[in-house]
CSV table of C-alpha atoms in Angstrom, one decimal:
chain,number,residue,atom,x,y,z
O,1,UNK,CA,-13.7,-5.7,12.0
O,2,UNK,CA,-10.6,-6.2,9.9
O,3,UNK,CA,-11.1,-5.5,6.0
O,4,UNK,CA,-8.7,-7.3,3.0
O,5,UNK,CA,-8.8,-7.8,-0.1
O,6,UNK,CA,-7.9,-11.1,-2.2
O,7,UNK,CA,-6.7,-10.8,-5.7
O,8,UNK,CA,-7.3,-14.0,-8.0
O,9,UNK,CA,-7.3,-12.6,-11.2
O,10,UNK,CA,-3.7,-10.7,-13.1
O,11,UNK,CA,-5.3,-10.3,-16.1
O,12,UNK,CA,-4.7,-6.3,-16.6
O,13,UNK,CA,-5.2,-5.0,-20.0
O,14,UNK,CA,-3.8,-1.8,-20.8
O,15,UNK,CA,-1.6,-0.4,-23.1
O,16,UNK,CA,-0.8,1.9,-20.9
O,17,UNK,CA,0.6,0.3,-18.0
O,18,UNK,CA,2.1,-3.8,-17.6
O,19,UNK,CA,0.7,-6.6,-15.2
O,20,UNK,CA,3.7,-5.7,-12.3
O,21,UNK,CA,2.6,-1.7,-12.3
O,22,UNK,CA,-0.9,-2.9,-12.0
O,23,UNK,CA,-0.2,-5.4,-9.4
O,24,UNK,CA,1.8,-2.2,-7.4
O,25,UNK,CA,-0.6,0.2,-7.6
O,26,UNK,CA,-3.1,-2.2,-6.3
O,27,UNK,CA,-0.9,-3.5,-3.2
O,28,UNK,CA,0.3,0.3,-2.6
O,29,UNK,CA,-3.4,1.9,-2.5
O,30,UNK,CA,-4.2,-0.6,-0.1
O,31,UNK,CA,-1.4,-0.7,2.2
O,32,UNK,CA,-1.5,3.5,1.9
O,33,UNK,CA,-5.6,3.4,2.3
O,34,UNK,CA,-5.1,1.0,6.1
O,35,UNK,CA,-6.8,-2.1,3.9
O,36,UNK,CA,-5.4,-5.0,6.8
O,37,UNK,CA,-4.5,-7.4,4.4
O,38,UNK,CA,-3.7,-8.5,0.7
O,39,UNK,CA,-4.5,-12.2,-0.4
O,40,UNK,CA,-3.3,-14.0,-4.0
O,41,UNK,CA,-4.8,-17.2,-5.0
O,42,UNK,CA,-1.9,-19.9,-5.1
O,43,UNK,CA,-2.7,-21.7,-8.8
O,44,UNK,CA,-0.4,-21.8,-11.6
O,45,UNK,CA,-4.1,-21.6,-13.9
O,46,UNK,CA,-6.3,-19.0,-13.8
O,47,UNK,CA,-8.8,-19.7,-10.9
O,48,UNK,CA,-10.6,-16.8,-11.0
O,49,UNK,CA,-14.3,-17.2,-9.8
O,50,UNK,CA,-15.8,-14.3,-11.4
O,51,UNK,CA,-13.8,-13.9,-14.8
O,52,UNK,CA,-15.0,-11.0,-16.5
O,53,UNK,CA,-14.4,-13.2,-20.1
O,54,UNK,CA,-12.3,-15.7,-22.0
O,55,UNK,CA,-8.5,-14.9,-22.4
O,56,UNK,CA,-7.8,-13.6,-18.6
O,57,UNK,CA,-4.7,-16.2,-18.2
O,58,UNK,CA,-2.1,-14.4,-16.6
O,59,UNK,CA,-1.5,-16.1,-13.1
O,60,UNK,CA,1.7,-15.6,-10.8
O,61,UNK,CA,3.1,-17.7,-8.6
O,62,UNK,CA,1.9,-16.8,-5.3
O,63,UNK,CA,4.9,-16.6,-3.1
O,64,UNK,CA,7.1,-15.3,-5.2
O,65,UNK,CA,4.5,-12.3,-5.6
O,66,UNK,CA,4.3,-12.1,-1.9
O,67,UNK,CA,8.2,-11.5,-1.7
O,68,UNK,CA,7.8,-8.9,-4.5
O,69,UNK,CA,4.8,-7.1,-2.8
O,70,UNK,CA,6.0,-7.5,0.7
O,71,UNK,CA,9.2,-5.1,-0.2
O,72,UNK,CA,6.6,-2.5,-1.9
O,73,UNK,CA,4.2,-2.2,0.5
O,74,UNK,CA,5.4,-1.2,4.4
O,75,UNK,CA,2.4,-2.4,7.2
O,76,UNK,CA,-0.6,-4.5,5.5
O,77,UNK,CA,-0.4,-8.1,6.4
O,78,UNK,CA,0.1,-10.6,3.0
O,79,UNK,CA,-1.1,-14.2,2.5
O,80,UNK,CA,-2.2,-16.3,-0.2
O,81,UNK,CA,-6.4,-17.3,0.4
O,82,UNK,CA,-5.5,-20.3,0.0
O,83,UNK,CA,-2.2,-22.7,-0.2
O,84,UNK,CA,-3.3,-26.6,-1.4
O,85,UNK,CA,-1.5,-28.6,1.2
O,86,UNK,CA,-0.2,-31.3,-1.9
O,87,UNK,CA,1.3,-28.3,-3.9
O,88,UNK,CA,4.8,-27.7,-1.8
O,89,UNK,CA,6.1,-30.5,0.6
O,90,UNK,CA,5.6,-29.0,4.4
O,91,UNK,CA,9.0,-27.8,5.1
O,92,UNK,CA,9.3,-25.9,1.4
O,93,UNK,CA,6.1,-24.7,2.3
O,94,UNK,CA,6.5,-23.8,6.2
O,95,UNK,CA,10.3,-22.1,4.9
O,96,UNK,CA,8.2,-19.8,2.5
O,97,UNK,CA,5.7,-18.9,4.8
O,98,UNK,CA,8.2,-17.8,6.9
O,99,UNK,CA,10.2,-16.0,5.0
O,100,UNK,CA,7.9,-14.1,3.8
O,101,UNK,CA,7.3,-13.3,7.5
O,102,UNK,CA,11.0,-12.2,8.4
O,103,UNK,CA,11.6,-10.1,5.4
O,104,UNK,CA,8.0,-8.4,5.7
O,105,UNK,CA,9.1,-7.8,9.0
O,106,UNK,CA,6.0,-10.0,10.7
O,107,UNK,CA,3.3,-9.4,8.0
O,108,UNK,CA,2.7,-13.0,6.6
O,109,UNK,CA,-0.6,-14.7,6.9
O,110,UNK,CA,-1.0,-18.6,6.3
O,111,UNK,CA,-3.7,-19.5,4.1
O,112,UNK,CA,-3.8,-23.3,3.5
O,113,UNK,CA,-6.4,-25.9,2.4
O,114,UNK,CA,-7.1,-29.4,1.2
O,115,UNK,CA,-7.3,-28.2,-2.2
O,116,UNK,CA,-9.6,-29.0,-4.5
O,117,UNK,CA,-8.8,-28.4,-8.6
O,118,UNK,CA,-8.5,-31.2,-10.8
O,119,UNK,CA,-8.1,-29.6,-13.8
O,120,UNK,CA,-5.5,-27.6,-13.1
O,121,UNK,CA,-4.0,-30.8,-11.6
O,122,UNK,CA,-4.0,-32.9,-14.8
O,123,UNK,CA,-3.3,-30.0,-16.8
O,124,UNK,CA,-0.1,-29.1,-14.9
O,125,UNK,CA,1.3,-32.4,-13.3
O,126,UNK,CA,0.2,-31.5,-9.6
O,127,UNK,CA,-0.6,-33.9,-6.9
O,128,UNK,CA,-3.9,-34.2,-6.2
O,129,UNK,CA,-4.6,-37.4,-3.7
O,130,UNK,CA,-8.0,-38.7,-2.9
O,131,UNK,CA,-10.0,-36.3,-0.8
O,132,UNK,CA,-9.2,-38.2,2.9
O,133,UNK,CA,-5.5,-38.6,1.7
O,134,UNK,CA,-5.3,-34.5,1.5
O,135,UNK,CA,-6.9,-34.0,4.6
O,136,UNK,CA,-4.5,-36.2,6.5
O,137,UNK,CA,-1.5,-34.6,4.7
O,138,UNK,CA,-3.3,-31.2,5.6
O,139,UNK,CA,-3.4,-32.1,9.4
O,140,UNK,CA,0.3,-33.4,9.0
O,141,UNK,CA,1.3,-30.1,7.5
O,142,UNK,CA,-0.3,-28.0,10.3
O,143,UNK,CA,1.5,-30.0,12.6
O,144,UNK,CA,4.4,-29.6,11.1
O,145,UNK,CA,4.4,-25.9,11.0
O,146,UNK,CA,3.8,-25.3,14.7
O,147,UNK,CA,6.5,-28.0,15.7
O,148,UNK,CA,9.1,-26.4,13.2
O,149,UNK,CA,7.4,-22.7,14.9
O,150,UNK,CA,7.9,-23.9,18.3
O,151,UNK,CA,11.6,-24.8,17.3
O,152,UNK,CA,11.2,-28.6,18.4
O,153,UNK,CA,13.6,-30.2,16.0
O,154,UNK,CA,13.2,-33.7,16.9
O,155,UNK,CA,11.6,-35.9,14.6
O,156,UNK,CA,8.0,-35.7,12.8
O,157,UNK,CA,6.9,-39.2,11.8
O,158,UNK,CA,3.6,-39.0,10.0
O,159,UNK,CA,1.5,-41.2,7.8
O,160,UNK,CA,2.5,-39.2,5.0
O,161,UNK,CA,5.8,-37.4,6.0
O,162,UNK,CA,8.8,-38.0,8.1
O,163,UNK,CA,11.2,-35.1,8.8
O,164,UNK,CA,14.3,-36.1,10.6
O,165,UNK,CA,15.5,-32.6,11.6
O,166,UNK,CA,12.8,-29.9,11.0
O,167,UNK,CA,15.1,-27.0,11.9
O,168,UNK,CA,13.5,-23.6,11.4
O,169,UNK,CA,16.1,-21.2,11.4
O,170,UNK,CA,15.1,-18.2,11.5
O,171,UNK,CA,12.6,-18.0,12.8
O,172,UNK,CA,9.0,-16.1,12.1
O,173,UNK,CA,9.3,-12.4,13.7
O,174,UNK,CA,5.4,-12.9,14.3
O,175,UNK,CA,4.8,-14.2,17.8
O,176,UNK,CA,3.6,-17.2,18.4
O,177,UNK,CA,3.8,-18.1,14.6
O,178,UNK,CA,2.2,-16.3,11.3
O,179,UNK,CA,-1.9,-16.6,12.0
O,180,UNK,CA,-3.3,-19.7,10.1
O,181,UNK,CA,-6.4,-19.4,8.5
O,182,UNK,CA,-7.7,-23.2,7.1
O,183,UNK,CA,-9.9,-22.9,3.9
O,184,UNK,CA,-13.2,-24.4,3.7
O,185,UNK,CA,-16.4,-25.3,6.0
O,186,UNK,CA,-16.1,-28.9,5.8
O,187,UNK,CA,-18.2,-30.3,9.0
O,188,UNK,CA,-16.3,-33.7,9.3
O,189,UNK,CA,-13.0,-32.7,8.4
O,190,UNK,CA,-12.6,-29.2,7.9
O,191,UNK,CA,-13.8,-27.6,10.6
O,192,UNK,CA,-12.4,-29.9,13.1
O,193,UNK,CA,-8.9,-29.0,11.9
O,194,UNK,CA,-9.8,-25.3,12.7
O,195,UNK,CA,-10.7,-25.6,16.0
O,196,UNK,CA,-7.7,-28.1,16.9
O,197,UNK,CA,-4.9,-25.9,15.0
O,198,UNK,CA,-6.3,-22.8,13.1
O,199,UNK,CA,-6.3,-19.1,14.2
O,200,UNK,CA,-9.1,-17.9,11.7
O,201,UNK,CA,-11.5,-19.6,9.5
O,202,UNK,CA,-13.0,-18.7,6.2
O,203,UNK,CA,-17.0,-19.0,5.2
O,204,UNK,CA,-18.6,-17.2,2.2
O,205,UNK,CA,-20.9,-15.1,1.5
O,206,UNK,CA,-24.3,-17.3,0.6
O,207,UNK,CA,-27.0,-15.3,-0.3
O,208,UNK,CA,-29.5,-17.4,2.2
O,209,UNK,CA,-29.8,-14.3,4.9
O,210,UNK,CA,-27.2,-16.1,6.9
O,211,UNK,CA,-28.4,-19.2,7.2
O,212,UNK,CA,-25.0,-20.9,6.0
O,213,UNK,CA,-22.9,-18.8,7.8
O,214,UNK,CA,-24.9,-19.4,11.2
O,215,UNK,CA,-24.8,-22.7,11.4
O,216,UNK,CA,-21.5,-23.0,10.1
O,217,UNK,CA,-20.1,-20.6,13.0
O,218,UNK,CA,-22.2,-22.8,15.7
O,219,UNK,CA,-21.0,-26.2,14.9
O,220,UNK,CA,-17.3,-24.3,15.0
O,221,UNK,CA,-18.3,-23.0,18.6
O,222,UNK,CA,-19.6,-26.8,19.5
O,223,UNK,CA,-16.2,-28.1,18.3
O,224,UNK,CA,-14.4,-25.4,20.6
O,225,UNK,CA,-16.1,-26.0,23.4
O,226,UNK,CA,-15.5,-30.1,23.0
O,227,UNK,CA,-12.2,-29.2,22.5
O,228,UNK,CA,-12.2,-26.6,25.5
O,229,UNK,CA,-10.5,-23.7,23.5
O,230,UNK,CA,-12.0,-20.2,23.0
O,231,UNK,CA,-14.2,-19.8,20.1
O,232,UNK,CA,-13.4,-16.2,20.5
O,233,UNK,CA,-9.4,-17.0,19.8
O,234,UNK,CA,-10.6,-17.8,16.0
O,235,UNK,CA,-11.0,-15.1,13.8
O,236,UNK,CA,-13.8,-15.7,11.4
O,237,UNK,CA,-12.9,-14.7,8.0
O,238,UNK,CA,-16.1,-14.1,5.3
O,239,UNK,CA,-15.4,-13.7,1.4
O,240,UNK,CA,-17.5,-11.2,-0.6
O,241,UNK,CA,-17.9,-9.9,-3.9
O,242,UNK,CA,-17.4,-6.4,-4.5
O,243,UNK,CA,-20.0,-5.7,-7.1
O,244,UNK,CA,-19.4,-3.5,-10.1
O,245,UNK,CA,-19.7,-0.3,-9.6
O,246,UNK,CA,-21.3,-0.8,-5.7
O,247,UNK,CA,-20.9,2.4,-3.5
O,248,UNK,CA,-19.3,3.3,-0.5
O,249,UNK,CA,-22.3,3.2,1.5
O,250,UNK,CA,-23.8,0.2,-0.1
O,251,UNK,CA,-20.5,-1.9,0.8
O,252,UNK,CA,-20.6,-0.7,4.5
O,253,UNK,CA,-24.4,-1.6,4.5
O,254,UNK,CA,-23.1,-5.3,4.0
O,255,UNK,CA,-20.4,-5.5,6.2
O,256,UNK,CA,-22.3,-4.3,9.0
O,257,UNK,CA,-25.0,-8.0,9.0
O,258,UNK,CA,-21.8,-9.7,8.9
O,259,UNK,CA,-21.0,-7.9,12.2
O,260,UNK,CA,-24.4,-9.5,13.0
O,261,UNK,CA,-23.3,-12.7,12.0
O,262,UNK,CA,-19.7,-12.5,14.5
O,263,UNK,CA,-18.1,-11.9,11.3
O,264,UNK,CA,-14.3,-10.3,12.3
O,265,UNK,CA,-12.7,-9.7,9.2
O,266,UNK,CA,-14.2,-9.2,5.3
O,267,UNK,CA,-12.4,-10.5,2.2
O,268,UNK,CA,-13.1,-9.2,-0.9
O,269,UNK,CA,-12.9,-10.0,-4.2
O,270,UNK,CA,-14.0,-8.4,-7.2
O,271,UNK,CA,-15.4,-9.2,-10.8
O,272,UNK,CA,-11.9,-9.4,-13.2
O,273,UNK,CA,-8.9,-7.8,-12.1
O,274,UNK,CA,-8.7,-5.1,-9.3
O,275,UNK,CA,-9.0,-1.6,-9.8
O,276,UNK,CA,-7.6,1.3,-8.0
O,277,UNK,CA,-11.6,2.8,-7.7
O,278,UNK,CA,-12.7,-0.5,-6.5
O,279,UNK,CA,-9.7,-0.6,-4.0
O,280,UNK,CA,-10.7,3.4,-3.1
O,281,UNK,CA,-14.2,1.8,-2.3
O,282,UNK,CA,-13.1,-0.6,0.1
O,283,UNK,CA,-10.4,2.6,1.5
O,284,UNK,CA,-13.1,4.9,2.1
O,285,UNK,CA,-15.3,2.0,3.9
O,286,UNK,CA,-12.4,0.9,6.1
O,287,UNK,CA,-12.9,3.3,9.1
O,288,UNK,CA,-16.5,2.9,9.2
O,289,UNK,CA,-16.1,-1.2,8.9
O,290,UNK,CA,-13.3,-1.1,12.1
O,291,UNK,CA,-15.9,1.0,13.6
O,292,UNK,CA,-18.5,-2.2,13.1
O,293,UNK,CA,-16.3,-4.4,14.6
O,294,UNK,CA,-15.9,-2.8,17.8
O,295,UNK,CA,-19.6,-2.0,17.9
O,296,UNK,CA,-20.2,-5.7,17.7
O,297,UNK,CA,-18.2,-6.4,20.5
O,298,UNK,CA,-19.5,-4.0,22.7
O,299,UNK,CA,-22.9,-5.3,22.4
O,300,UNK,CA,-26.3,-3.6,23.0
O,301,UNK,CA,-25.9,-0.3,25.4
């Protein structure tokens, strides 16, 4: 079982230290303490789900930040969790996505989603198209991406775009392509586009005993198998809260009914910004939560 952790809030407040030496020690202590991967949010507003107050505004922009920690960190993997498809035409998108993979020397993840926030929308002048619109410029995008990957240069004509030359030079240093992880759970559209195109998925954390994440996970396997591909080539992704102050052991205790649930790989997020103790909880769990993953799939003895 892989272990990440996704950072949606820059609000650090210390007299002490700025947001960029924050940021570092964060990235470093992770990539140091074997954490797989690192995830921003990609907003321009604070989207922070579990804000510790009002005034936390500070948000970067999420590739740029990628560039930055990719040359300050030397092995864990970086993506943003997740890109909205309507925020960056394809090809801007698809070039940063693999840049970030060449000069990371193969780390980059692709996070990338419908999208979903209105306000910020308004607020900043974004795109945001009616919900069926996004989802066909999503599926666009993804095909896109693995044509320009591929290094198939003749033309894309879409619905929404039309790319006369997508030329992808150079190329991603990950083999086939960066992984792409779709956000969302979406039965009708979602869900589909992860089977057809997506290399992990991403469910949450519902406090129903695993209900959600059940039957989410068995209507992915019915759409494989429709599909015939693997439901084993996906990697399913889960987001979780670390809780304030929540031990070592505590944490592991969690991980290990996601390994229950076929859970590969834990996100985590955390209330406000990152800390390096809450980052040295995750550090200390990491071996034992590998350890879950590979007792999963061996099975019962």
């Amino acid at each position: 079982m892989r272990l990440s952790i996704s950072i949606t809030n820059f609000s650090w407040r210390d007299e002490r230290q700025g947001l960029e030496e924050h940021l570092v020690s964060i990235a470093e202590a992770a990539d140091h303490g074997g954490i797989y991967g690192l995830w921003v949010s990609d907003h321009l507003l604070q989207a922070d789900p579990y804000g510790a107050g009002p005034g936390e505004t500070e948000m970067l922009e999420a590739y740029t930040t990628l560039g930055y920690l990719a040359a300050r960190t030397s092995r864990i993997r970086l993506g943003t969790l997740v890109s909205a498809v309507t925020f960056r035409p394809p090809a801007l998108l698809v070039k940063a996505v693999t840049t970030l993979d060449v000069l990371s020397g193969g780390r980059a993840l692709f996070g990338i989603g419908a999208g979903y926030q209105g306000e910020e929308a308004a607020a900043m002048g974004l795109p945001l198209p009616p919900v069926p619109e996004r989802f066909d410029r999503l599926e666009e995008t993804l095909q896109i991406a693995l044509q320009i990957w591929t290094g198939d240069t003749s033309p894309y004509h879409g619905r929404h775009y039309t790319l006369d030359a997508p030329v992808g030079s150079p190329p991603p240093v990950s083999r086939p392509h960066p992984p792409i992880l779709i956000g969302g759970t979406g039965e009708k559209r979602t869900l589909p586009l992860v089977a057809r195109y997506a290399d992990a998925c991403h469910v949450f954390d519902i406090p129903d005993g695993g209900k959600t994440v059940r039957h989410k996970l068995a209507v992915l396997r019915a759409l494989c198998d429709d599909l015939g591909r693997p439901y084993d080539q996906i990697e399913k992704v889960i987001a979780t809260r670390l809780q304030p102050g929540e031990s070592t052991a505590s944490f592991v205790t969690r991980c290990a009914t996601f390994a229950d649930l076929g859970i590969d790989h834990v996100s985590v997020i955390t209330t406000g910004p990152w800390t390096t103790e809450g980052v040295g909880t995750l550090v200390e769990a990491a071996d034992q939560i590998v350890a879950l993953g590979a007792a999963a799939s061996a099975g019962p003895s």
